């Protein structure tokens, strides 16, 4: 039975999980949640009343939350590219970086995007100013942390890089990474990774919908 993946190509958290699927060439059916896809939307909402995507369904098992989906794939659909090291102490470090990217980059970047989608300019502008300040702190910390590293943890691509790729991709659109050479080159390196490149290309047609305006790069 194929894996079913509920989500949308333009969603940052979906891209995070898609990277793990693409890294190991795991086959799945993409059930796109979009206007008009009433049956898919009803299935998804029935399975996960919190109505967040991505959502993975493997037989009778439902798996929510992008990090958990990636860990689930690493356990049950393991490929050559491991998303977490076997060593528990090293795995804890990977999970820490995954949490950093989700909480301090991805979620921060999403606040002004959500405000732009649903409210007037005043709240959006406040949210944008707050996000820029918070991202600046995160960028400075990451720039020091990434010195001398190829990927978030060093030489090996992991769960942390799955989280980093869409976080930094969209965060740079919200507040450009300026003056942080290690972080800028890490973002560029992520964009050359074939799994992420594929996710970015699949999402390209949706760029006009980015509510803050997608810059003409990447
Ligand atoms: N912590 C969740 C976050 C998922 C999330 O917020 N997904 C967004 C799309 S990027 C979503 O479902 N948005 C729909 C909504 O908020 O109504 C994860 O890691 O999967």
PDB file of C-alpha atoms and ligand atoms in Angstrom:
ATOM      1  CA  UNK A   1       0.000   0.000   0.000  1.00  0.00           C
ATOM      2  CA  UNK A   2       1.513   3.402  -0.970  1.00  0.00           C
ATOM      3  CA  UNK A   3       2.188   6.087   1.588  1.00  0.00           C
ATOM      4  CA  UNK A   4      -0.270   8.958   1.354  1.00  0.00           C
ATOM      5  CA  UNK A   5       1.069  12.448   1.957  1.00  0.00           C
ATOM      6  CA  UNK A   6      -1.433  15.226   2.636  1.00  0.00           C
ATOM      7  CA  UNK A   7      -0.127  18.716   2.112  1.00  0.00           C
ATOM      8  CA  UNK A   8       0.736  21.403  -0.384  1.00  0.00           C
ATOM      9  CA  UNK A   9       3.992  21.931  -2.360  1.00  0.00           C
ATOM     10  CA  UNK A  10       4.276  25.607  -1.311  1.00  0.00           C
ATOM     11  CA  UNK A  11       4.030  24.823   2.425  1.00  0.00           C
ATOM     12  CA  UNK A  12       7.324  25.133   4.280  1.00  0.00           C
ATOM     13  CA  UNK A  13       6.568  22.337   6.735  1.00  0.00           C
ATOM     14  CA  UNK A  14       5.515  20.077   3.863  1.00  0.00           C
ATOM     15  CA  UNK A  15       8.765  20.814   2.031  1.00  0.00           C
ATOM     16  CA  UNK A  16      10.661  19.831   5.174  1.00  0.00           C
ATOM     17  CA  UNK A  17       9.069  16.358   5.134  1.00  0.00           C
ATOM     18  CA  UNK A  18       9.234  16.089   1.329  1.00  0.00           C
ATOM     19  CA  UNK A  19      13.017  16.502   1.490  1.00  0.00           C
ATOM     20  CA  UNK A  20      13.229  13.332   3.610  1.00  0.00           C
ATOM     21  CA  UNK A  21      10.987  11.428   1.167  1.00  0.00           C
ATOM     22  CA  UNK A  22      13.019  12.623  -1.831  1.00  0.00           C
ATOM     23  CA  UNK A  23      16.397  11.969  -0.170  1.00  0.00           C
ATOM     24  CA  UNK A  24      15.644   8.259  -0.089  1.00  0.00           C
ATOM     25  CA  UNK A  25      13.412   8.119  -3.140  1.00  0.00           C
ATOM     26  CA  UNK A  26      10.477   6.838  -1.075  1.00  0.00           C
ATOM     27  CA  UNK A  27       7.371   6.525  -3.235  1.00  0.00           C
ATOM     28  CA  UNK A  28       4.137   8.108  -2.047  1.00  0.00           C
ATOM     29  CA  UNK A  29       0.890   9.576  -3.286  1.00  0.00           C
ATOM     30  CA  UNK A  30       0.725  13.360  -2.895  1.00  0.00           C
ATOM     31  CA  UNK A  31      -2.799  14.337  -1.822  1.00  0.00           C
ATOM     32  CA  UNK A  32      -2.773  18.070  -2.402  1.00  0.00           C
ATOM     33  CA  UNK A  33      -4.881  20.162  -0.045  1.00  0.00           C
ATOM     34  CA  UNK A  34      -6.183  22.981  -2.189  1.00  0.00           C
ATOM     35  CA  UNK A  35      -9.436  24.753  -3.038  1.00  0.00           C
ATOM     36  CA  UNK A  36     -11.776  22.343  -4.820  1.00  0.00           C
ATOM     37  CA  UNK A  37     -10.115  19.175  -3.482  1.00  0.00           C
ATOM     38  CA  UNK A  38     -13.102  18.588  -1.200  1.00  0.00           C
ATOM     39  CA  UNK A  39     -12.688  14.838  -0.817  1.00  0.00           C
ATOM     40  CA  UNK A  40      -8.987  15.097   0.067  1.00  0.00           C
ATOM     41  CA  UNK A  41      -9.658  17.961   2.479  1.00  0.00           C
ATOM     42  CA  UNK A  42     -12.428  15.936   4.178  1.00  0.00           C
ATOM     43  CA  UNK A  43     -10.130  12.882   4.518  1.00  0.00           C
ATOM     44  CA  UNK A  44      -7.350  15.025   5.979  1.00  0.00           C
ATOM     45  CA  UNK A  45      -9.617  16.876   8.444  1.00  0.00           C
ATOM     46  CA  UNK A  46     -11.172  13.560   9.479  1.00  0.00           C
ATOM     47  CA  UNK A  47      -7.762  12.067  10.185  1.00  0.00           C
ATOM     48  CA  UNK A  48      -6.265  15.106  11.902  1.00  0.00           C
ATOM     49  CA  UNK A  49      -8.804  17.512  13.417  1.00  0.00           C
ATOM     50  CA  UNK A  50      -6.013  19.999  14.194  1.00  0.00           C
ATOM     51  CA  UNK A  51      -5.961  20.550  10.424  1.00  0.00           C
ATOM     52  CA  UNK A  52      -2.240  21.026   9.978  1.00  0.00           C
ATOM     53  CA  UNK A  53      -0.122  19.660   7.193  1.00  0.00           C
ATOM     54  CA  UNK A  54       1.970  17.684   6.368  1.00  0.00           C
ATOM     55  CA  UNK A  55       0.179  14.512   7.398  1.00  0.00           C
ATOM     56  CA  UNK A  56       1.434  11.058   6.430  1.00  0.00           C
ATOM     57  CA  UNK A  57      -0.717   7.948   6.282  1.00  0.00           C
ATOM     58  CA  UNK A  58       0.963   4.542   6.160  1.00  0.00           C
ATOM     59  CA  UNK A  59      -1.702   1.808   6.022  1.00  0.00           C
ATOM     60  CA  UNK A  60      -3.768   2.312   9.160  1.00  0.00           C
ATOM     61  CA  UNK A  61      -1.121   4.480  10.811  1.00  0.00           C
ATOM     62  CA  UNK A  62      -1.494   8.261  10.810  1.00  0.00           C
ATOM     63  CA  UNK A  63       1.647  10.315  11.410  1.00  0.00           C
ATOM     64  CA  UNK A  64       1.447  14.075  12.046  1.00  0.00           C
ATOM     65  CA  UNK A  65       4.136  16.726  12.650  1.00  0.00           C
ATOM     66  CA  UNK A  66       6.970  17.144  10.165  1.00  0.00           C
ATOM     67  CA  UNK A  67       9.768  16.099  12.559  1.00  0.00           C
ATOM     68  CA  UNK A  68       7.851  13.001  13.640  1.00  0.00           C
ATOM     69  CA  UNK A  69       7.124  12.126   9.995  1.00  0.00           C
ATOM     70  CA  UNK A  70      10.844  12.334   9.213  1.00  0.00           C
ATOM     71  CA  UNK A  71      11.766  10.201  12.232  1.00  0.00           C
ATOM     72  CA  UNK A  72       9.002   7.741  11.296  1.00  0.00           C
ATOM     73  CA  UNK A  73      10.397   7.433   7.753  1.00  0.00           C
ATOM     74  CA  UNK A  74      13.883   6.915   9.180  1.00  0.00           C
ATOM     75  CA  UNK A  75      12.549   4.068  11.336  1.00  0.00           C
ATOM     76  CA  UNK A  76      10.072   2.351   9.023  1.00  0.00           C
ATOM     77  CA  UNK A  77      11.138   3.272   5.473  1.00  0.00           C
ATOM     78  CA  UNK A  78      14.867   3.554   6.033  1.00  0.00           C
ATOM     79  CA  UNK A  79      17.076   4.373   3.053  1.00  0.00           C
ATOM     80  CA  UNK A  80      20.743   5.064   2.475  1.00  0.00           C
ATOM     81  CA  UNK A  81      20.447   8.650   3.745  1.00  0.00           C
ATOM     82  CA  UNK A  82      19.861   8.479   7.503  1.00  0.00           C
ATOM     83  CA  UNK A  83      17.993  11.383   9.026  1.00  0.00           C
ATOM     84  CA  UNK A  84      19.236  10.778  12.580  1.00  0.00           C
ATOM     85  CA  UNK A  85      22.436   9.211  13.834  1.00  0.00           C
ATOM     86  CA  UNK A  86      22.210   5.972  15.849  1.00  0.00           C
ATOM     87  CA  UNK A  87      24.161   7.471  18.721  1.00  0.00           C
ATOM     88  CA  UNK A  88      21.534   8.904  21.152  1.00  0.00           C
ATOM     89  CA  UNK A  89      23.707  11.830  22.226  1.00  0.00           C
ATOM     90  CA  UNK A  90      24.370  12.829  18.614  1.00  0.00           C
ATOM     91  CA  UNK A  91      20.672  12.377  17.800  1.00  0.00           C
ATOM     92  CA  UNK A  92      19.809  14.768  20.633  1.00  0.00           C
ATOM     93  CA  UNK A  93      22.028  17.432  19.032  1.00  0.00           C
ATOM     94  CA  UNK A  94      20.258  16.925  15.690  1.00  0.00           C
ATOM     95  CA  UNK A  95      16.860  17.258  17.379  1.00  0.00           C
ATOM     96  CA  UNK A  96      18.005  20.449  19.079  1.00  0.00           C
ATOM     97  CA  UNK A  97      18.908  22.021  15.726  1.00  0.00           C
ATOM     98  CA  UNK A  98      15.609  20.801  14.253  1.00  0.00           C
ATOM     99  CA  UNK A  99      13.776  22.525  17.129  1.00  0.00           C
ATOM    100  CA  UNK A 100      15.864  25.678  16.607  1.00  0.00           C
ATOM    101  CA  UNK A 101      14.898  25.944  12.945  1.00  0.00           C
ATOM    102  CA  UNK A 102      11.215  25.245  13.614  1.00  0.00           C
ATOM    103  CA  UNK A 103      10.781  27.544  16.610  1.00  0.00           C
ATOM    104  CA  UNK A 104      13.148  30.391  15.896  1.00  0.00           C
ATOM    105  CA  UNK A 105      13.139  30.595  12.102  1.00  0.00           C
ATOM    106  CA  UNK A 106      10.165  28.760  10.485  1.00  0.00           C
ATOM    107  CA  UNK A 107       7.493  29.771  13.008  1.00  0.00           C
ATOM    108  CA  UNK A 108       8.844  33.329  13.281  1.00  0.00           C
ATOM    109  CA  UNK A 109       8.828  33.747   9.499  1.00  0.00           C
ATOM    110  CA  UNK A 110       5.242  32.443   9.302  1.00  0.00           C
ATOM    111  CA  UNK A 111       3.712  35.083  11.629  1.00  0.00           C
ATOM    112  CA  UNK A 112       3.870  38.095   9.273  1.00  0.00           C
ATOM    113  CA  UNK A 113       2.941  35.826   6.349  1.00  0.00           C
ATOM    114  CA  UNK A 114      -0.222  34.748   8.198  1.00  0.00           C
ATOM    115  CA  UNK A 115      -0.997  38.353   9.214  1.00  0.00           C
ATOM    116  CA  UNK A 116      -0.638  39.492   5.611  1.00  0.00           C
ATOM    117  CA  UNK A 117      -3.083  36.793   4.541  1.00  0.00           C
ATOM    118  CA  UNK A 118      -5.813  37.633   7.016  1.00  0.00           C
ATOM    119  CA  UNK A 119      -5.538  41.176   8.317  1.00  0.00           C
ATOM    120  CA  UNK A 120      -4.906  44.743   7.284  1.00  0.00           C
ATOM    121  CA  UNK A 121      -1.549  46.437   6.867  1.00  0.00           C
ATOM    122  CA  UNK A 122      -1.213  47.746  10.434  1.00  0.00           C
ATOM    123  CA  UNK A 123      -0.996  44.338  12.143  1.00  0.00           C
ATOM    124  CA  UNK A 124       1.074  42.941   9.304  1.00  0.00           C
ATOM    125  CA  UNK A 125       3.615  45.745   9.675  1.00  0.00           C
ATOM    126  CA  UNK A 126       3.935  45.167  13.441  1.00  0.00           C
ATOM    127  CA  UNK A 127       4.298  41.412  12.904  1.00  0.00           C
ATOM    128  CA  UNK A 128       6.887  42.013  10.211  1.00  0.00           C
ATOM    129  CA  UNK A 129       8.963  44.317  12.427  1.00  0.00           C
ATOM    130  CA  UNK A 130       8.863  41.792  15.278  1.00  0.00           C
ATOM    131  CA  UNK A 131       9.782  38.919  12.949  1.00  0.00           C
ATOM    132  CA  UNK A 132      12.731  40.836  11.488  1.00  0.00           C
ATOM    133  CA  UNK A 133      14.144  41.514  14.971  1.00  0.00           C
ATOM    134  CA  UNK A 134      13.716  37.873  16.038  1.00  0.00           C
ATOM    135  CA  UNK A 135      15.190  36.544  12.784  1.00  0.00           C
ATOM    136  CA  UNK A 136      18.191  38.835  13.143  1.00  0.00           C
ATOM    137  CA  UNK A 137      18.959  37.212  16.524  1.00  0.00           C
ATOM    138  CA  UNK A 138      18.516  33.734  15.058  1.00  0.00           C
ATOM    139  CA  UNK A 139      20.685  34.562  12.023  1.00  0.00           C
ATOM    140  CA  UNK A 140      23.539  35.829  14.221  1.00  0.00           C
ATOM    141  CA  UNK A 141      23.440  32.678  16.383  1.00  0.00           C
ATOM    142  CA  UNK A 142      23.273  30.399  13.344  1.00  0.00           C
ATOM    143  CA  UNK A 143      26.114  32.200  11.585  1.00  0.00           C
ATOM    144  CA  UNK A 144      28.441  31.436  14.507  1.00  0.00           C
ATOM    145  CA  UNK A 145      27.146  27.881  14.861  1.00  0.00           C
ATOM    146  CA  UNK A 146      27.604  27.078  11.160  1.00  0.00           C
ATOM    147  CA  UNK A 147      31.244  28.217  10.918  1.00  0.00           C
ATOM    148  CA  UNK A 148      33.276  25.497   9.190  1.00  0.00           C
ATOM    149  CA  UNK A 149      30.258  23.224   8.653  1.00  0.00           C
ATOM    150  CA  UNK A 150      28.868  21.900   5.372  1.00  0.00           C
ATOM    151  CA  UNK A 151      25.479  20.933   6.838  1.00  0.00           C
ATOM    152  CA  UNK A 152      23.814  21.893  10.120  1.00  0.00           C
ATOM    153  CA  UNK A 153      25.616  19.160  12.063  1.00  0.00           C
ATOM    154  CA  UNK A 154      28.831  19.023  10.058  1.00  0.00           C
ATOM    155  CA  UNK A 155      29.544  16.681   7.155  1.00  0.00           C
ATOM    156  CA  UNK A 156      26.311  14.648   7.299  1.00  0.00           C
ATOM    157  CA  UNK A 157      22.897  15.767   6.017  1.00  0.00           C
ATOM    158  CA  UNK A 158      20.212  15.148   8.680  1.00  0.00           C
ATOM    159  CA  UNK A 159      16.745  15.990   9.943  1.00  0.00           C
ATOM    160  CA  UNK A 160      18.160  19.386  10.980  1.00  0.00           C
ATOM    161  CA  UNK A 161      18.896  20.237   7.334  1.00  0.00           C
ATOM    162  CA  UNK A 162      15.367  19.198   6.309  1.00  0.00           C
ATOM    163  CA  UNK A 163      14.101  21.795   8.816  1.00  0.00           C
ATOM    164  CA  UNK A 164      16.703  24.368   7.838  1.00  0.00           C
ATOM    165  CA  UNK A 165      16.090  24.343   4.087  1.00  0.00           C
ATOM    166  CA  UNK A 166      12.517  25.693   3.871  1.00  0.00           C
ATOM    167  CA  UNK A 167      12.976  27.780   7.070  1.00  0.00           C
ATOM    168  CA  UNK A 168      15.886  29.714   5.634  1.00  0.00           C
ATOM    169  CA  UNK A 169      14.438  29.749   2.133  1.00  0.00           C
ATOM    170  CA  UNK A 170      11.306  31.620   3.206  1.00  0.00           C
ATOM    171  CA  UNK A 171      12.883  33.535   6.120  1.00  0.00           C
ATOM    172  CA  UNK A 172      15.235  35.173   3.620  1.00  0.00           C
ATOM    173  CA  UNK A 173      12.192  36.328   1.661  1.00  0.00           C
ATOM    174  CA  UNK A 174      10.706  37.879   4.823  1.00  0.00           C
ATOM    175  CA  UNK A 175      13.988  39.361   6.099  1.00  0.00           C
ATOM    176  CA  UNK A 176      16.988  39.005   3.834  1.00  0.00           C
ATOM    177  CA  UNK A 177      20.042  37.313   5.343  1.00  0.00           C
ATOM    178  CA  UNK A 178      22.535  40.152   5.087  1.00  0.00           C
ATOM    179  CA  UNK A 179      25.996  40.145   6.639  1.00  0.00           C
ATOM    180  CA  UNK A 180      26.057  36.528   7.799  1.00  0.00           C
ATOM    181  CA  UNK A 181      28.399  34.788   5.330  1.00  0.00           C
ATOM    182  CA  UNK A 182      28.270  31.307   6.918  1.00  0.00           C
ATOM    183  CA  UNK A 183      24.486  31.347   6.989  1.00  0.00           C
ATOM    184  CA  UNK A 184      24.147  32.756   3.466  1.00  0.00           C
ATOM    185  CA  UNK A 185      26.428  30.117   2.001  1.00  0.00           C
ATOM    186  CA  UNK A 186      24.630  27.378   3.959  1.00  0.00           C
ATOM    187  CA  UNK A 187      21.298  28.548   2.495  1.00  0.00           C
ATOM    188  CA  UNK A 188      22.855  28.513  -1.002  1.00  0.00           C
ATOM    189  CA  UNK A 189      24.253  25.010  -0.374  1.00  0.00           C
ATOM    190  CA  UNK A 190      20.818  23.764   0.705  1.00  0.00           C
ATOM    191  CA  UNK A 191      19.420  25.083  -2.578  1.00  0.00           C
ATOM    192  CA  UNK A 192      21.837  22.854  -4.496  1.00  0.00           C
ATOM    193  CA  UNK A 193      20.723  19.705  -2.660  1.00  0.00           C
ATOM    194  CA  UNK A 194      18.634  17.765  -5.243  1.00  0.00           C
ATOM    195  CA  UNK A 195      15.879  16.841  -2.766  1.00  0.00           C
ATOM    196  CA  UNK A 196      15.295  20.462  -1.797  1.00  0.00           C
ATOM    197  CA  UNK A 197      15.801  21.722  -5.341  1.00  0.00           C
ATOM    198  CA  UNK A 198      12.980  19.402  -6.387  1.00  0.00           C
ATOM    199  CA  UNK A 199      10.682  20.734  -3.638  1.00  0.00           C
ATOM    200  CA  UNK A 200      11.495  24.325  -4.620  1.00  0.00           C
ATOM    201  CA  UNK A 201      10.760  23.679  -8.313  1.00  0.00           C
ATOM    202  CA  UNK A 202       7.461  21.943  -7.500  1.00  0.00           C
ATOM    203  CA  UNK A 203       6.461  24.997  -5.449  1.00  0.00           C
ATOM    204  CA  UNK A 204       7.559  27.584  -8.018  1.00  0.00           C
ATOM    205  CA  UNK A 205       4.138  27.951  -9.725  1.00  0.00           C
ATOM    206  CA  UNK A 206       2.643  29.086  -6.398  1.00  0.00           C
ATOM    207  CA  UNK A 207       5.052  31.992  -5.781  1.00  0.00           C
ATOM    208  CA  UNK A 208       2.542  34.649  -6.890  1.00  0.00           C
ATOM    209  CA  UNK A 209       0.463  33.675  -3.842  1.00  0.00           C
ATOM    210  CA  UNK A 210       3.218  34.592  -1.349  1.00  0.00           C
ATOM    211  CA  UNK A 211       1.381  37.393   0.484  1.00  0.00           C
ATOM    212  CA  UNK A 212       4.450  39.551   1.186  1.00  0.00           C
ATOM    213  CA  UNK A 213       5.574  39.322  -2.431  1.00  0.00           C
ATOM    214  CA  UNK A 214       8.137  36.732  -3.554  1.00  0.00           C
ATOM    215  CA  UNK A 215      11.491  38.268  -4.511  1.00  0.00           C
ATOM    216  CA  UNK A 216      12.881  37.560  -7.954  1.00  0.00           C
ATOM    217  CA  UNK A 217      15.610  35.132  -6.840  1.00  0.00           C
ATOM    218  CA  UNK A 218      16.157  31.460  -5.939  1.00  0.00           C
TER     219      UNK A 218
HETATM  220  N1  LIG B   1       4.360  21.758  13.838  1.00  0.00           N
HETATM  221  C1  LIG B   1       3.740  21.407  12.592  1.00  0.00           C
HETATM  222  C2  LIG B   1       3.419  22.695  11.849  1.00  0.00           C
HETATM  223  C3  LIG B   1       2.611  22.437  10.598  1.00  0.00           C
HETATM  224  C4  LIG B   1       2.032  23.712  10.014  1.00  0.00           C
HETATM  225  O1  LIG B   1       1.858  24.730  10.687  1.00  0.00           O
HETATM  226  N2  LIG B   1       1.685  23.620   8.727  1.00  0.00           N
HETATM  227  C5  LIG B   1       1.028  24.735   8.075  1.00  0.00           C
HETATM  228  C6  LIG B   1       1.474  24.801   6.616  1.00  0.00           C
HETATM  229  S1  LIG B   1       3.188  25.228   6.466  1.00  0.00           S
HETATM  230  C7  LIG B   1      -0.454  24.495   8.088  1.00  0.00           C
HETATM  231  O2  LIG B   1      -0.911  23.393   8.266  1.00  0.00           O
HETATM  232  N3  LIG B   1      -1.239  25.540   7.889  1.00  0.00           N
HETATM  233  C8  LIG B   1      -2.656  25.398   7.814  1.00  0.00           C
HETATM  234  C9  LIG B   1      -3.355  26.298   8.763  1.00  0.00           C
HETATM  235  O3  LIG B   1      -2.699  26.893   9.616  1.00  0.00           O
HETATM  236  O4  LIG B   1      -4.579  26.372   8.650  1.00  0.00           O
HETATM  237  C10 LIG B   1       4.672  20.482  11.786  1.00  0.00           C
HETATM  238  O5  LIG B   1       5.875  20.454  12.068  1.00  0.00           O
HETATM  239  O6  LIG B   1       4.199  19.749  10.913  1.00  0.00           O
END
